[in-house]
Coordinates of C-alpha atoms in Angstrom, one line a residue:
Chain A
M9 CA 41.5 142.3 42.5
K10 CA 38.9 144.4 40.1
R11 CA 38.6 142.3 37.1
Y12 CA 39.0 143.0 33.6
S13 CA 36.8 143.7 30.9
A14 CA 34.7 145.3 28.2
F15 CA 32.0 145.9 30.9
A16 CA 35.0 147.5 33.5
I17 CA 36.4 149.2 30.3
A18 CA 32.4 151.1 29.4
R19 CA 32.3 151.9 33.1
E20 CA 36.4 153.6 33.6
A21 CA 35.1 155.6 30.2
L22 CA 32.5 157.4 31.7
R23 CA 34.4 158.3 34.6
H24 CA 37.0 159.0 33.5
H25 CA 39.5 156.4 33.6
T26 CA 40.2 157.2 37.1
G27 CA 38.9 154.2 39.1
W28 CA 42.2 152.1 37.2
E29 CA 43.6 150.3 40.2
R30 CA 47.1 149.9 40.1
A31 CA 48.1 146.1 37.9
W32 CA 50.2 144.2 41.2
R33 CA 51.4 146.0 45.2
K34 CA 54.6 147.8 45.7
A35 CA 55.8 145.8 49.0
T36 CA 57.3 145.9 51.9
P37 CA 59.7 142.6 52.4
K38 CA 58.6 141.2 55.9
K39 CA 61.0 139.4 58.1
K40 CA 59.9 135.9 56.8
Y41 CA 57.9 133.8 53.9
D42 CA 57.3 129.8 53.4
V43 CA 59.2 130.9 50.6
V44 CA 61.4 132.9 48.5
I45 CA 62.0 132.9 44.6
V46 CA 65.3 135.2 44.1
G47 CA 64.0 136.0 40.0
A48 CA 60.6 138.0 39.3
G49 CA 60.6 137.3 35.3
G50 CA 58.7 135.1 33.7
H51 CA 59.6 131.7 35.6
G52 CA 60.6 133.5 38.9
L53 CA 56.5 135.1 38.3
A54 CA 55.4 131.5 37.4
T55 CA 56.4 129.5 39.7
A56 CA 55.0 131.5 42.4
Y57 CA 51.7 131.6 40.6
Y58 CA 51.3 128.0 40.5
L59 CA 52.9 127.8 44.0
G60 CA 49.4 129.7 45.4
K61 CA 47.1 128.3 43.0
N62 CA 48.0 124.8 43.1
H63 CA 49.6 124.4 45.7
G64 CA 47.8 127.0 48.1
I65 CA 50.8 128.0 49.2
K66 CA 50.8 132.4 49.8
N67 CA 53.2 133.6 51.7
V68 CA 55.4 133.7 49.8
A69 CA 57.7 136.9 48.7
I70 CA 59.6 138.0 44.9
L71 CA 62.7 139.1 44.5
E72 CA 64.2 141.2 41.9
K73 CA 67.6 143.7 42.2
G74 CA 66.4 145.4 38.7
W75 CA 62.2 145.5 37.9
L76 CA 59.3 143.0 36.6
G77 CA 60.5 141.5 33.8
G78 CA 63.0 143.2 33.0
G79 CA 65.2 140.6 31.7
N80 CA 65.5 138.3 29.4
T81 CA 61.3 137.8 29.9
G82 CA 60.9 141.6 28.2
R83 CA 64.4 140.7 25.8
N84 CA 63.0 138.0 24.6
T85 CA 61.9 136.8 20.6
T86 CA 58.4 135.8 22.1
I87 CA 57.8 132.5 20.1
I88 CA 56.4 129.7 21.4
R89 CA 56.5 126.1 20.6
S90 CA 57.1 122.5 21.6
N91 CA 58.3 120.3 18.3
Y92 CA 60.8 119.3 19.7
L93 CA 62.5 115.6 20.2
Q94 CA 63.2 114.2 23.2
D95 CA 60.4 113.3 25.8
P96 CA 60.2 115.4 28.4
S97 CA 61.5 117.8 26.6
A98 CA 58.5 117.6 24.8
A99 CA 56.1 117.7 27.9
I100 CA 57.5 120.6 29.3
Y101 CA 57.4 122.8 25.9
E102 CA 54.0 121.5 25.0
K103 CA 52.6 121.9 28.3
A104 CA 53.7 125.6 28.3
R105 CA 52.5 126.0 25.3
S106 CA 48.7 124.5 26.4
L107 CA 48.9 126.6 29.3
Y108 CA 49.4 129.5 26.7
E109 CA 46.5 128.7 25.2
T110 CA 43.5 129.4 27.9
M111 CA 46.9 132.5 30.6
S112 CA 45.1 135.2 29.0
Q113 CA 41.3 133.3 31.2
D114 CA 43.0 132.2 33.8
L115 CA 45.5 135.4 34.7
N116 CA 42.1 138.0 33.0
Y117 CA 45.3 140.1 31.4
N118 CA 45.1 139.7 27.9
V119 CA 48.8 138.4 26.9
M120 CA 48.1 137.6 22.8
F121 CA 48.9 134.8 22.6
S122 CA 47.9 134.2 18.4
P123 CA 48.5 130.9 17.9
R124 CA 49.4 131.7 14.6
G125 CA 51.9 128.4 13.4
V126 CA 56.1 127.9 13.9
M127 CA 58.0 127.0 10.1
M128 CA 61.3 126.0 10.5
L129 CA 62.6 125.1 7.9
A130 CA 64.2 122.1 6.1
Q131 CA 67.8 124.1 4.0
T132 CA 70.3 120.5 4.2
H133 CA 68.7 117.2 3.2
H134 CA 70.6 116.5 6.7
E135 CA 67.7 119.2 8.2
V136 CA 65.1 116.6 6.1
R137 CA 65.3 113.5 7.6
G138 CA 66.6 115.5 11.3
Y139 CA 63.1 117.2 10.9
E140 CA 60.7 114.5 9.9
R141 CA 62.3 111.8 12.4
T142 CA 61.0 114.9 15.0
A143 CA 57.6 115.2 13.5
H144 CA 57.5 111.0 14.3
A145 CA 58.2 111.8 17.7
N146 CA 56.5 114.6 18.2
S147 CA 53.5 111.9 16.6
L148 CA 54.2 110.1 19.7
Q149 CA 54.0 112.5 22.3
G150 CA 50.7 113.3 21.3
V151 CA 52.3 117.7 20.2
E152 CA 50.6 118.0 16.4
T153 CA 53.3 119.0 13.9
Q154 CA 53.8 118.1 10.6
F155 CA 56.4 117.6 7.5
I156 CA 55.8 120.2 5.1
G157 CA 57.0 121.0 1.2
P158 CA 58.8 123.8 -0.1
E159 CA 54.8 124.3 -2.0
K160 CA 53.0 124.9 1.9
V161 CA 56.0 126.8 3.3
K162 CA 55.5 129.8 0.6
E163 CA 51.7 129.6 0.1
L164 CA 52.2 129.7 4.4
C165 CA 54.4 132.2 4.0
P166 CA 53.8 133.8 0.2
I167 CA 57.8 136.6 1.5
I168 CA 60.4 133.7 1.1
R169 CA 62.3 132.9 -1.7
L170 CA 62.3 129.0 -1.7
D171 CA 65.8 129.2 -3.4
G172 CA 67.7 131.2 -2.1
P173 CA 71.5 132.2 -2.4
R174 CA 73.4 129.4 -0.7
Y175 CA 70.9 126.8 1.2
P176 CA 67.3 125.9 -1.0
V177 CA 64.4 125.6 1.0
L178 CA 63.5 122.4 1.0
G179 CA 60.8 122.1 3.9
A180 CA 59.7 122.9 7.9
L181 CA 58.6 121.7 10.0
Y182 CA 55.1 123.1 11.2
Q183 CA 53.5 123.8 13.8
P184 CA 50.2 125.4 13.7
R185 CA 49.6 125.7 16.7
G186 CA 53.2 127.4 18.1
G187 CA 53.0 130.8 17.5
T188 CA 53.7 134.0 19.6
A189 CA 52.3 136.4 23.0
R190 CA 53.4 139.4 24.3
H191 CA 56.0 138.5 26.1
D192 CA 55.3 142.2 29.0
A193 CA 51.9 140.9 29.1
V194 CA 52.5 137.7 30.1
A195 CA 54.8 138.9 33.6
W196 CA 52.9 141.9 34.3
G197 CA 50.1 139.4 33.9
Y198 CA 51.3 136.4 36.8
A199 CA 52.4 139.2 39.3
R200 CA 49.5 140.3 39.3
A201 CA 47.3 136.9 40.4
C202 CA 50.7 136.7 42.1
S203 CA 50.1 140.0 43.8
D204 CA 46.3 139.9 43.8
M205 CA 47.4 136.2 46.6
G206 CA 48.8 138.3 48.5
M207 CA 52.0 138.2 47.8
D208 CA 54.8 140.0 47.3
I209 CA 57.0 141.7 44.9
I210 CA 59.8 143.5 45.8
Q211 CA 62.0 145.3 42.7
Q212 CA 65.1 146.8 42.9
C213 CA 65.7 144.8 45.6
E214 CA 69.2 142.3 44.8
V215 CA 70.3 139.5 46.5
T216 CA 73.6 139.6 48.0
A217 CA 74.1 136.7 50.2
V218 CA 72.6 133.4 51.0
R219 CA 72.0 132.5 55.0
S220 CA 72.6 128.7 55.9
D221 CA 72.7 126.3 58.6
A222 CA 74.1 122.6 59.2
G223 CA 73.4 122.0 55.6
K224 CA 70.2 123.9 55.3
V225 CA 68.8 127.5 53.4
R226 CA 67.8 130.5 56.9
G227 CA 67.6 133.0 54.0
V228 CA 68.6 135.6 52.6
T229 CA 71.1 139.1 53.1
T230 CA 69.2 141.1 50.7
T231 CA 69.9 145.4 49.0
M232 CA 66.5 145.5 51.9
G233 CA 68.3 144.4 54.8
D234 CA 67.7 140.2 55.6
I235 CA 64.0 137.8 54.7
D236 CA 64.1 134.5 56.2
C237 CA 62.2 131.2 54.3
D238 CA 61.6 127.7 55.3
K239 CA 61.7 127.0 51.0
L240 CA 63.8 129.0 48.6
A241 CA 63.6 129.6 44.6
I242 CA 67.0 130.7 43.0
V243 CA 64.4 132.0 39.7
V244 CA 67.8 134.2 37.6
A245 CA 68.4 133.2 34.7
G246 CA 71.8 135.0 33.3
N247 CA 72.4 135.6 36.6
S248 CA 72.0 131.3 38.0
G249 CA 75.5 131.1 38.8
V250 CA 76.3 134.8 40.3
L251 CA 73.6 132.9 42.7
A252 CA 74.7 129.0 43.2
D253 CA 78.0 130.4 44.3
M254 CA 76.3 132.5 47.4
A255 CA 74.7 129.6 48.2
G256 CA 77.8 127.4 47.6
F257 CA 77.6 124.7 44.8
R258 CA 79.2 125.2 40.7
L259 CA 76.2 124.7 38.2
P260 CA 76.9 123.0 34.3
I261 CA 76.0 126.4 32.8
E262 CA 77.5 129.3 31.5
S263 CA 76.2 132.8 29.9
V264 CA 76.6 134.7 27.1
A265 CA 74.7 137.5 25.3
L266 CA 72.3 136.2 23.1
Q267 CA 71.4 139.4 21.0
A268 CA 67.9 140.4 19.1
L269 CA 66.1 142.8 16.9
V270 CA 63.5 144.7 16.2
S271 CA 62.4 146.7 12.0
E272 CA 60.6 149.8 11.6
P273 CA 57.2 149.0 11.6
I274 CA 56.0 147.9 8.4
K275 CA 52.2 146.6 6.7
P276 CA 51.3 142.6 7.1
A277 CA 53.6 141.2 6.0
M278 CA 54.1 136.9 7.6
D279 CA 51.1 135.6 9.7
V280 CA 53.8 134.2 10.9
V281 CA 57.0 132.4 12.8
I282 CA 59.6 131.4 10.6
M283 CA 62.9 130.2 12.1
A284 CA 65.8 129.8 9.7
N285 CA 68.3 127.3 11.8
T286 CA 70.6 126.9 8.8
V287 CA 71.7 130.3 8.2
H288 CA 70.9 131.1 11.7
G289 CA 68.0 133.3 12.0
Y290 CA 64.3 133.6 13.1
M291 CA 61.5 136.2 12.2
S292 CA 58.0 136.5 13.3
Q293 CA 55.8 140.0 12.9
S294 CA 54.4 142.2 15.6
D295 CA 51.6 143.2 15.9
K296 CA 52.5 146.6 15.5
G297 CA 54.3 145.9 12.0
E298 CA 58.0 145.7 13.0
M299 CA 59.9 142.9 12.1
V300 CA 61.2 140.6 15.1
I301 CA 64.2 138.9 14.6
G302 CA 67.1 137.1 16.7
G303 CA 70.0 135.4 15.4
G304 CA 73.0 134.1 17.9
T305 CA 74.8 134.3 20.4
D306 CA 78.5 135.3 21.4
G307 CA 81.4 132.9 22.1
Y308 CA 81.8 134.1 25.4
N309 CA 81.2 134.4 28.3
N310 CA 79.3 138.1 29.7
Y311 CA 77.1 139.6 31.7
T312 CA 76.5 143.2 30.4
Q313 CA 73.1 142.2 28.6
R314 CA 75.2 143.2 24.8
G315 CA 76.3 141.5 22.1
S316 CA 79.1 141.8 19.8
F317 CA 78.3 143.4 16.2
H318 CA 78.5 141.1 13.7
H319 CA 76.5 138.7 15.3
V320 CA 74.0 141.2 13.6
E321 CA 75.1 141.1 10.7
E322 CA 74.9 137.3 10.1
T323 CA 71.4 137.1 10.8
V324 CA 70.3 140.3 9.0
R325 CA 72.3 137.9 6.3
A326 CA 70.9 135.3 7.1
L327 CA 67.3 136.5 7.1
I328 CA 67.7 138.9 3.6
E329 CA 68.3 135.6 1.6
T330 CA 65.9 134.6 3.2
F331 CA 63.3 136.7 2.7
P332 CA 65.0 139.5 0.4
M333 CA 61.9 141.8 0.8
L334 CA 63.8 142.8 3.7
S335 CA 67.1 144.3 1.6
R336 CA 65.9 148.3 2.7
L337 CA 64.1 147.9 5.9
K338 CA 66.2 149.4 8.4
M339 CA 66.3 148.5 11.2
L340 CA 64.8 150.9 14.6
R341 CA 66.9 149.0 18.0
Q342 CA 68.7 145.8 18.9
W343 CA 70.0 144.0 22.5
G344 CA 70.9 141.9 24.3
G345 CA 70.1 139.5 26.9
I346 CA 72.0 136.7 29.7
V347 CA 71.5 133.5 28.9
D348 CA 72.3 131.0 30.9
I349 CA 73.7 127.5 28.2
T350 CA 74.3 124.5 29.7
G351 CA 75.8 121.6 28.1
D352 CA 73.1 119.5 26.8
R353 CA 70.7 123.9 26.2
S354 CA 68.2 121.9 28.3
P355 CA 66.9 123.4 31.5
I356 CA 67.3 122.3 34.7
I357 CA 65.0 122.2 37.2
S358 CA 66.3 120.4 40.4
K359 CA 66.8 120.2 44.2
T360 CA 70.2 122.2 44.6
P361 CA 72.9 121.0 47.1
L362 CA 71.8 123.0 49.7
G363 CA 68.6 121.3 51.7
G364 CA 65.7 123.7 50.8
C365 CA 66.6 125.4 48.6
F366 CA 66.0 124.6 44.2
I367 CA 66.9 125.8 41.8
N368 CA 65.4 126.6 37.6
C369 CA 67.3 127.8 35.1
G370 CA 69.7 126.7 32.2
W371 CA 66.5 127.9 29.4
G372 CA 69.5 129.0 27.4
T373 CA 68.0 131.0 23.5
G374 CA 64.7 129.9 24.9
G375 CA 62.9 130.1 28.0
F376 CA 60.1 132.7 26.8
K377 CA 57.7 129.6 25.4
A378 CA 58.5 127.0 28.8
I379 CA 57.0 129.9 31.1
P380 CA 53.3 128.2 32.6
G381 CA 54.8 125.3 32.4
S382 CA 57.9 125.6 34.0
G383 CA 56.4 128.0 36.9
W384 CA 54.1 124.6 36.9
A385 CA 56.0 122.1 37.0
T386 CA 59.8 124.2 40.2
A387 CA 55.9 124.9 42.1
E388 CA 54.7 120.8 42.2
M389 CA 58.8 120.7 42.7
I390 CA 59.9 123.7 45.7
A391 CA 55.4 122.6 47.9
Q392 CA 56.4 118.2 47.6
G393 CA 60.2 119.2 48.1
A394 CA 60.8 116.7 45.2
P395 CA 61.3 117.0 41.1
G396 CA 57.6 116.0 39.9
P397 CA 57.1 113.7 36.7
L398 CA 57.7 116.9 34.4
A399 CA 60.3 118.4 36.0
S400 CA 62.2 114.3 37.1
A401 CA 64.6 114.3 34.0
F402 CA 65.4 117.7 34.2
G403 CA 67.6 117.0 37.5
L404 CA 71.3 118.6 38.1
E405 CA 72.8 114.3 38.9
R406 CA 72.0 114.0 34.4
F407 CA 75.5 115.5 34.3
R408 CA 77.0 113.4 36.6
E409 CA 74.9 110.6 35.8
G410 CA 75.5 110.6 31.9
R411 CA 71.6 111.4 31.3
F412 CA 71.3 114.5 28.4
I413 CA 68.1 115.4 27.5
D414 CA 70.5 116.1 24.0
E415 CA 68.0 119.0 22.2
S416 CA 71.8 120.9 21.0
V417 CA 72.2 118.2 18.6
A418 CA 68.1 117.7 17.9
A419 CA 67.9 121.8 17.2
G420 CA 71.5 121.4 16.1
V421 CA 71.6 125.9 17.2
A422 CA 70.5 127.6 20.0
H423 CA 66.8 126.5 20.7
Chain B
M9 CA 83.5 144.4 19.2
L10 CA 86.6 142.5 21.2
I11 CA 90.0 142.7 20.8
L12 CA 92.5 140.7 22.0
E13 CA 96.5 140.5 21.9
C14 CA 97.5 137.5 20.9
P15 CA 100.5 136.0 22.8
Y16 CA 102.5 134.1 20.6
C17 CA 102.4 136.2 17.2
G18 CA 101.7 139.0 18.8
V19 CA 99.1 140.3 15.8
H20 CA 96.0 142.2 18.1
A21 CA 93.0 140.3 17.0
E22 CA 89.9 141.0 16.8
E23 CA 87.3 138.5 17.4
T24 CA 85.9 137.6 14.3
E25 CA 89.7 135.6 13.6
L26 CA 89.7 134.1 16.9
H27 CA 87.3 130.5 18.3
G28 CA 86.5 131.0 22.2
G29 CA 87.3 127.9 23.7
G30 CA 85.5 127.9 27.8
E31 CA 87.0 128.3 30.4
A32 CA 90.7 128.0 31.9
H33 CA 92.7 126.0 34.2
L34 CA 90.5 122.8 34.7
T35 CA 91.7 120.4 36.4
R36 CA 91.3 117.2 33.6
H37 CA 90.6 114.4 35.2
G38 CA 90.8 111.3 33.2
P39 CA 89.0 107.3 33.3
E40 CA 90.4 106.7 36.7
S41 CA 88.3 109.3 38.0
S42 CA 85.3 109.3 39.8
D43 CA 81.9 110.6 38.3
Q44 CA 82.5 113.6 41.1
D45 CA 85.7 115.2 38.9
F46 CA 85.0 113.4 35.4
E47 CA 81.2 116.2 35.5
G48 CA 83.5 119.6 37.4
Y49 CA 86.3 118.8 34.3
L50 CA 83.1 118.4 31.9
F51 CA 80.2 120.4 33.0
Q52 CA 80.7 122.8 36.1
R53 CA 82.5 126.0 35.1
E54 CA 83.0 129.5 37.7
N55 CA 81.3 131.7 35.5
P56 CA 81.8 134.7 37.4
R57 CA 79.8 137.8 37.2
G58 CA 83.6 139.3 36.9
V59 CA 86.7 137.6 36.5
H60 CA 86.9 135.2 33.5
F61 CA 90.4 133.1 32.9
E62 CA 89.3 132.0 29.2
R63 CA 90.9 129.8 26.3
W64 CA 90.4 131.4 22.6
R65 CA 92.1 130.1 19.9
H66 CA 93.6 132.5 17.4
V67 CA 92.2 130.3 15.0
H68 CA 91.9 132.2 12.1
G69 CA 96.6 134.1 12.4
C70 CA 98.7 131.6 13.9
G71 CA 96.1 128.3 15.1
K72 CA 97.3 128.3 18.0
W73 CA 95.6 128.7 21.5
F74 CA 96.5 131.3 24.3
H75 CA 95.0 132.1 27.0
A76 CA 93.1 135.7 28.4
A77 CA 92.0 137.1 32.0
R78 CA 89.0 139.5 31.3
C79 CA 85.5 140.8 33.2
T80 CA 82.8 139.7 32.1
A81 CA 80.9 142.2 34.0
T82 CA 82.7 145.1 32.3
L83 CA 84.5 143.2 28.8
E84 CA 87.7 145.2 30.1
V85 CA 90.7 142.5 28.9
F86 CA 93.6 142.3 31.6
G87 CA 95.8 140.9 29.9
T88 CA 96.2 137.4 27.4
Y89 CA 99.2 134.9 28.1
S90 CA 100.3 131.7 27.1
A91 CA 98.6 128.4 27.3
Q92 CA 100.9 125.9 28.3
T93 CA 100.6 127.0 31.5
S94 CA 97.5 125.3 35.0
E95 CA 97.1 128.7 35.8
P96 CA 97.2 132.7 35.7
P97 CA 101.5 133.5 35.6
Q98 CA 101.8 136.5 38.2
H99 CA 102.4 139.3 36.0
I100 CA 98.5 139.4 35.1
R101 CA 97.2 138.1 38.3
D102 CA 99.2 141.9 40.0
R103 CA 97.3 143.5 37.0
I104 CA 94.0 142.1 38.1
S105 CA 94.6 142.5 41.9
A106 CA 95.4 147.1 40.8
K107 CA 92.8 146.9 38.8
R108 CA 89.9 144.6 41.3
P109 CA 90.8 146.2 45.3
G110 CA 90.2 142.6 47.4
W111 CA 90.3 139.9 44.0
S112 CA 92.7 136.9 44.8
W113 CA 93.3 133.6 42.3
R114 CA 91.3 130.5 43.4
E115 CA 92.2 127.2 42.7
L116 CA 89.7 125.3 40.9
A117 CA 88.0 122.1 41.4

């Protein structure tokens, strides 16, 4: 792999950009791999990358039924934060956030990580108490957050209205080292690094069956034929239920649509990420100038990557009352992604009832921020055959044993 | 926009008038059941990409719970029916079979 650098740009400028190579190889499936990962989104690619980098396992195929990073990795609102209440969540999300800090250097690929700060507005007294508690929990967990008052909120984000028509801004949980990154670049950077390690990224290759023998996985059947493997990782977000059905087990997951939208580009207006959970909308401004907006999920199972119009209306209403200057902004695009929601709103990184088959899913509405930490923990689990310290609390058995990591109560909404 | 006919009051209600209640026809395991059965009832879901049976409440209408058969891959609605049943009625199954040849009802855990 040729490294990207200022020197490379200068060199290519002198020869009419004829020397750039493909970021990753087009691969055709081999007969057998040590590890097959289903799903070439952020989590699947990160899993493959850390399998190679941390554990030396490089005979790996990553299968993708569509195109690389075309699911939720390319559909999210790119927010990165780790201000979670529960210890296992804070540990894995903070691991991920810290890996984002050095990801561009690590991958030699500019993922445009921008630690611009994330504010979660407290708009009821209940939320004030909740976020103060989270700030205390975070300082015990070693996650740098603070509860700030309304004056500080206004100073950090001048376009905000503090005395909204329904809910005043009473303060915010502020994480200065949270922010955003370019979501496609995260997938592309991991893919380039994986391909460079000799891994095969196979797009347009849909898994149609999981083959097993005596309770142990043998391989998968795909639209490109049979592929054998010693270990199988299912990292397919909204389609987890479909793959689990092929592998012969059920999951505590329901797949629903989550929507996002972007406005026309405008001049720089806000340089923090704001989440307003009581009125339920969140927003940041992309480097192109578009306001990137997200809201709530639909209330019913859905695999169509489309959402209901009334949720767009609710989200826009929430943001207009928080940021009145948005009221005449035109929206450019709207899209949906299928998110995999668990009972306690926390992810699953787990062994499965099928031997040699591992699953990483359940990130629901907040998976992008977790990509490097999730990949790190999943790779460790696959390499060692059992979850390591980051993943151990996120096993499937927690639902049977009642050991929930209850972020649904902690966040109050999607997170 | 999703529109379902309430089988009780006959209103063609759109989704803002309704409230989704998740998967239908779950076996309700009680206090004496095994941990595994209770986990299945509380958390594990079919979550199919295709024919899905689900509970809905006509919350801004007659207020009653009913069941719907719907396709999660196409958003097609096969029909709605009374909640006073533990499995989908034959006419709903026939309608699904006509549109999805090879489909069959399977008992859920």
